[in-house]
């Protein structure tokens, strides 16, 4: 066995009667009814978090969650039985629970499971928790952020960390494991000035340990949060109407993720509910627009060595030079649509079925400098950060709230504005792209995606981008 597989088995099976033979027996019992597919998914998560507020570390939580899920697939149907007691008898009981799902395939289980080895994208040796270092980090954030401006009234900082161990065995005899660290830091600053109180946020994370939070990186996040909060106390009401909008690089790619990316997940095409259904090979964006999903970027928040079905992640081109070329698949939807696996089968926990989900989704760089793009706008809006939003995945209609927005006047960034929202539809916004910047980058590692009640970490990104004719909802009288 590989080192990662050995570690995963030790974490998941120690103290139980589980072993390779127990997994084979459960899979054979699930497969005897001729199903097209069956897999056993095991998960163990050790997590903790700290909250600092008003200069005090107020709360800390530590938890362990573990369990298994046995899934079978026959034709257009899936079934799942799961539990949190890792015992061989429970795996067999779950196989019996799924006996109503039958097929016509003849299944013969191999005598042994075959260990799959994939080069890991992150270290499996991250410390589960380092309380002293983590608490001192939060206290430094509080001290440093307050030192940046007399307008700062309060600092809230949250640190979350986890190590997830997963293992999946399938009906074809493959055994795959992954050990996934994840750490995240959020900084929120409250500033009071000019008779107004506003907030600014920043932060980030990665698939690694606390070493990711270097002094330089953390202080830059503090400076960004303070700058945004203070700037908002000086902001004027946002304008309303249809106008050009320039999106800054990085996190504004969440608009791309929500309004476009979900429509390129294979389940929406199997159900024919995406605005992009039936449009593979057609133009959906101007030339120069290329969008990829890449779960194989080392250490990124949305990256996975393998997905939750044991498929290695990869770089998938979704839109190439404006042409829709690909979709994101899990095993169930790839089988239904006759598409290749892309390594995007993700599940929140052992108690949920896998879904096709994005990993790190971003637009590649174009030819224009950010300065050229801003200079091309006579009157419009510049959006540096999104605070939240809502999207109808079926229609692609979206509403996003902007923070850190500024007016563009005669090709220059002008006064900050508050209360601005972006309103539009994903496919139309794509076609409205006019200029693509040469500064594409991913966000700092803050993305969290929800779909069908399941949450998972993601990455997103953009270059500086000009979109013509977006509707801006403002507060200007």
PDB file of C-alpha atoms in Angstrom, residues 268-387:
ATOM      1  CA  UNK A 268     -27.977  20.239 -15.242  1.00  0.00           C
ATOM      2  CA  UNK A 269     -27.500  18.951 -18.807  1.00  0.00           C
ATOM      3  CA  UNK A 270     -28.816  15.466 -18.025  1.00  0.00           C
ATOM      4  CA  UNK A 271     -31.959  17.111 -16.606  1.00  0.00           C
ATOM      5  CA  UNK A 272     -31.952  19.700 -19.448  1.00  0.00           C
ATOM      6  CA  UNK A 273     -32.281  22.553 -16.959  1.00  0.00           C
ATOM      7  CA  UNK A 274     -29.204  24.585 -17.934  1.00  0.00           C
ATOM      8  CA  UNK A 275     -29.311  27.598 -20.238  1.00  0.00           C
ATOM      9  CA  UNK A 276     -26.319  25.935 -21.926  1.00  0.00           C
ATOM     10  CA  UNK A 277     -28.079  22.600 -22.598  1.00  0.00           C
ATOM     11  CA  UNK A 278     -27.520  21.423 -26.172  1.00  0.00           C
ATOM     12  CA  UNK A 279     -24.996  24.175 -26.923  1.00  0.00           C
ATOM     13  CA  UNK A 280     -21.724  22.221 -26.923  1.00  0.00           C
ATOM     14  CA  UNK A 281     -19.694  23.371 -29.923  1.00  0.00           C
ATOM     15  CA  UNK A 282     -21.504  26.703 -30.212  1.00  0.00           C
ATOM     16  CA  UNK A 283     -20.336  30.214 -29.410  1.00  0.00           C
ATOM     17  CA  UNK A 284     -21.409  31.381 -25.970  1.00  0.00           C
ATOM     18  CA  UNK A 285     -18.868  34.180 -25.435  1.00  0.00           C
ATOM     19  CA  UNK A 286     -16.728  36.527 -27.540  1.00  0.00           C
ATOM     20  CA  UNK A 287     -13.356  35.459 -28.912  1.00  0.00           C
ATOM     21  CA  UNK A 288     -10.629  35.666 -26.306  1.00  0.00           C
ATOM     22  CA  UNK A 289     -12.781  34.240 -23.513  1.00  0.00           C
ATOM     23  CA  UNK A 290     -11.444  30.917 -22.209  1.00  0.00           C
ATOM     24  CA  UNK A 291     -12.742  29.382 -18.979  1.00  0.00           C
ATOM     25  CA  UNK A 292     -11.289  26.315 -17.272  1.00  0.00           C
ATOM     26  CA  UNK A 293     -11.917  24.238 -14.180  1.00  0.00           C
ATOM     27  CA  UNK A 294      -8.732  22.831 -12.667  1.00  0.00           C
ATOM     28  CA  UNK A 295      -8.773  20.683  -9.544  1.00  0.00           C
ATOM     29  CA  UNK A 296      -5.135  19.691  -9.969  1.00  0.00           C
ATOM     30  CA  UNK A 297      -3.508  22.967  -8.843  1.00  0.00           C
ATOM     31  CA  UNK A 298      -1.195  22.182  -5.907  1.00  0.00           C
ATOM     32  CA  UNK A 299      -2.405  23.384  -2.516  1.00  0.00           C
ATOM     33  CA  UNK A 300      -5.370  25.426  -3.710  1.00  0.00           C
ATOM     34  CA  UNK A 301      -8.551  25.549  -1.628  1.00  0.00           C
ATOM     35  CA  UNK A 302     -10.664  23.941  -4.351  1.00  0.00           C
ATOM     36  CA  UNK A 303      -8.089  21.322  -5.357  1.00  0.00           C
ATOM     37  CA  UNK A 304      -8.322  17.565  -4.777  1.00  0.00           C
ATOM     38  CA  UNK A 305      -5.784  14.858  -5.512  1.00  0.00           C
ATOM     39  CA  UNK A 306      -8.755  12.648  -6.385  1.00  0.00           C
ATOM     40  CA  UNK A 307     -12.449  13.433  -6.290  1.00  0.00           C
ATOM     41  CA  UNK A 308     -14.858  11.653  -3.945  1.00  0.00           C
ATOM     42  CA  UNK A 309     -15.259   8.791  -6.402  1.00  0.00           C
ATOM     43  CA  UNK A 310     -11.515   8.159  -6.613  1.00  0.00           C
ATOM     44  CA  UNK A 311     -11.038   9.806 -10.025  1.00  0.00           C
ATOM     45  CA  UNK A 312      -7.897  11.969 -10.353  1.00  0.00           C
ATOM     46  CA  UNK A 313      -8.701  15.635 -10.861  1.00  0.00           C
ATOM     47  CA  UNK A 314      -7.608  17.450 -14.013  1.00  0.00           C
ATOM     48  CA  UNK A 315      -7.744  20.652 -16.021  1.00  0.00           C
ATOM     49  CA  UNK A 316     -10.978  20.780 -18.020  1.00  0.00           C
ATOM     50  CA  UNK A 317     -11.526  23.474 -20.635  1.00  0.00           C
ATOM     51  CA  UNK A 318     -15.166  24.527 -20.486  1.00  0.00           C
ATOM     52  CA  UNK A 319     -15.179  27.458 -22.899  1.00  0.00           C
ATOM     53  CA  UNK A 320     -12.332  27.909 -25.377  1.00  0.00           C
ATOM     54  CA  UNK A 321     -11.993  31.182 -27.262  1.00  0.00           C
ATOM     55  CA  UNK A 322     -15.727  31.712 -26.769  1.00  0.00           C
ATOM     56  CA  UNK A 323     -16.839  28.194 -27.829  1.00  0.00           C
ATOM     57  CA  UNK A 324     -18.504  25.877 -25.298  1.00  0.00           C
ATOM     58  CA  UNK A 325     -16.317  22.763 -25.321  1.00  0.00           C
ATOM     59  CA  UNK A 326     -16.816  20.760 -22.131  1.00  0.00           C
ATOM     60  CA  UNK A 327     -18.808  19.893 -19.024  1.00  0.00           C
ATOM     61  CA  UNK A 328     -17.895  18.845 -15.499  1.00  0.00           C
ATOM     62  CA  UNK A 329     -18.824  15.242 -14.720  1.00  0.00           C
ATOM     63  CA  UNK A 330     -19.185  12.735 -11.937  1.00  0.00           C
ATOM     64  CA  UNK A 331     -19.547   9.014 -12.647  1.00  0.00           C
ATOM     65  CA  UNK A 332     -23.364   8.871 -12.621  1.00  0.00           C
ATOM     66  CA  UNK A 333     -23.902  11.777 -15.023  1.00  0.00           C
ATOM     67  CA  UNK A 334     -20.935  10.873 -17.242  1.00  0.00           C
ATOM     68  CA  UNK A 335     -22.449   7.405 -17.718  1.00  0.00           C
ATOM     69  CA  UNK A 336     -25.889   8.860 -18.488  1.00  0.00           C
ATOM     70  CA  UNK A 337     -24.566  11.391 -21.029  1.00  0.00           C
ATOM     71  CA  UNK A 338     -21.775   9.283 -22.534  1.00  0.00           C
ATOM     72  CA  UNK A 339     -19.106  11.758 -21.422  1.00  0.00           C
ATOM     73  CA  UNK A 340     -15.603  11.197 -20.023  1.00  0.00           C
ATOM     74  CA  UNK A 341     -14.878  11.534 -16.312  1.00  0.00           C
ATOM     75  CA  UNK A 342     -13.327  14.870 -15.367  1.00  0.00           C
ATOM     76  CA  UNK A 343     -12.714  14.269 -11.637  1.00  0.00           C
ATOM     77  CA  UNK A 344     -15.530  16.524 -10.411  1.00  0.00           C
ATOM     78  CA  UNK A 345     -17.590  14.045  -8.384  1.00  0.00           C
ATOM     79  CA  UNK A 346     -17.818  15.675  -4.953  1.00  0.00           C
ATOM     80  CA  UNK A 347     -19.815  15.012  -1.801  1.00  0.00           C
ATOM     81  CA  UNK A 348     -20.039  16.987   1.402  1.00  0.00           C
ATOM     82  CA  UNK A 349     -20.031  13.893   3.585  1.00  0.00           C
ATOM     83  CA  UNK A 350     -20.417  10.129   3.726  1.00  0.00           C
ATOM     84  CA  UNK A 351     -24.174  10.703   4.151  1.00  0.00           C
ATOM     85  CA  UNK A 352     -24.635  12.353   0.733  1.00  0.00           C
ATOM     86  CA  UNK A 353     -24.486  11.233  -2.885  1.00  0.00           C
ATOM     87  CA  UNK A 354     -21.727  12.665  -5.097  1.00  0.00           C
ATOM     88  CA  UNK A 355     -22.623  15.508  -7.453  1.00  0.00           C
ATOM     89  CA  UNK A 356     -20.712  17.094 -10.333  1.00  0.00           C
ATOM     90  CA  UNK A 357     -19.161  20.178  -8.724  1.00  0.00           C
ATOM     91  CA  UNK A 358     -16.615  22.824  -9.633  1.00  0.00           C
ATOM     92  CA  UNK A 359     -13.115  22.827  -8.092  1.00  0.00           C
ATOM     93  CA  UNK A 360     -11.067  25.903  -9.118  1.00  0.00           C
ATOM     94  CA  UNK A 361     -12.944  27.678 -11.920  1.00  0.00           C
ATOM     95  CA  UNK A 362     -11.440  30.706 -13.607  1.00  0.00           C
ATOM     96  CA  UNK A 363     -11.030  32.697 -16.806  1.00  0.00           C
ATOM     97  CA  UNK A 364      -7.627  32.864 -18.473  1.00  0.00           C
ATOM     98  CA  UNK A 365      -5.822  36.114 -19.183  1.00  0.00           C
ATOM     99  CA  UNK A 366      -6.450  38.180 -22.276  1.00  0.00           C
ATOM    100  CA  UNK A 367      -4.460  40.928 -23.982  1.00  0.00           C
ATOM    101  CA  UNK A 368      -5.391  44.169 -22.249  1.00  0.00           C
ATOM    102  CA  UNK A 369      -3.853  45.832 -19.218  1.00  0.00           C
ATOM    103  CA  UNK A 370      -6.156  46.725 -16.310  1.00  0.00           C
ATOM    104  CA  UNK A 371      -5.386  50.404 -16.942  1.00  0.00           C
ATOM    105  CA  UNK A 372      -6.533  50.121 -20.563  1.00  0.00           C
ATOM    106  CA  UNK A 373      -9.778  48.517 -19.491  1.00  0.00           C
ATOM    107  CA  UNK A 374     -10.637  51.180 -16.910  1.00  0.00           C
ATOM    108  CA  UNK A 375      -9.637  53.924 -19.386  1.00  0.00           C
ATOM    109  CA  UNK A 376     -12.107  52.520 -21.940  1.00  0.00           C
ATOM    110  CA  UNK A 377     -15.101  53.356 -19.695  1.00  0.00           C
ATOM    111  CA  UNK A 378     -16.511  56.871 -19.857  1.00  0.00           C
ATOM    112  CA  UNK A 379     -19.058  56.334 -17.100  1.00  0.00           C
ATOM    113  CA  UNK A 380     -19.498  53.080 -15.201  1.00  0.00           C
ATOM    114  CA  UNK A 381     -18.638  51.055 -12.129  1.00  0.00           C
ATOM    115  CA  UNK A 382     -15.570  49.161 -10.891  1.00  0.00           C
ATOM    116  CA  UNK A 383     -16.255  46.125  -8.661  1.00  0.00           C
ATOM    117  CA  UNK A 384     -13.364  44.881  -6.553  1.00  0.00           C
ATOM    118  CA  UNK A 385     -15.203  42.589  -4.145  1.00  0.00           C
ATOM    119  CA  UNK A 386     -18.571  40.851  -3.858  1.00  0.00           C
ATOM    120  CA  UNK A 387     -20.195  40.534  -0.456  1.00  0.00           C
TER     121      UNK A 387
END
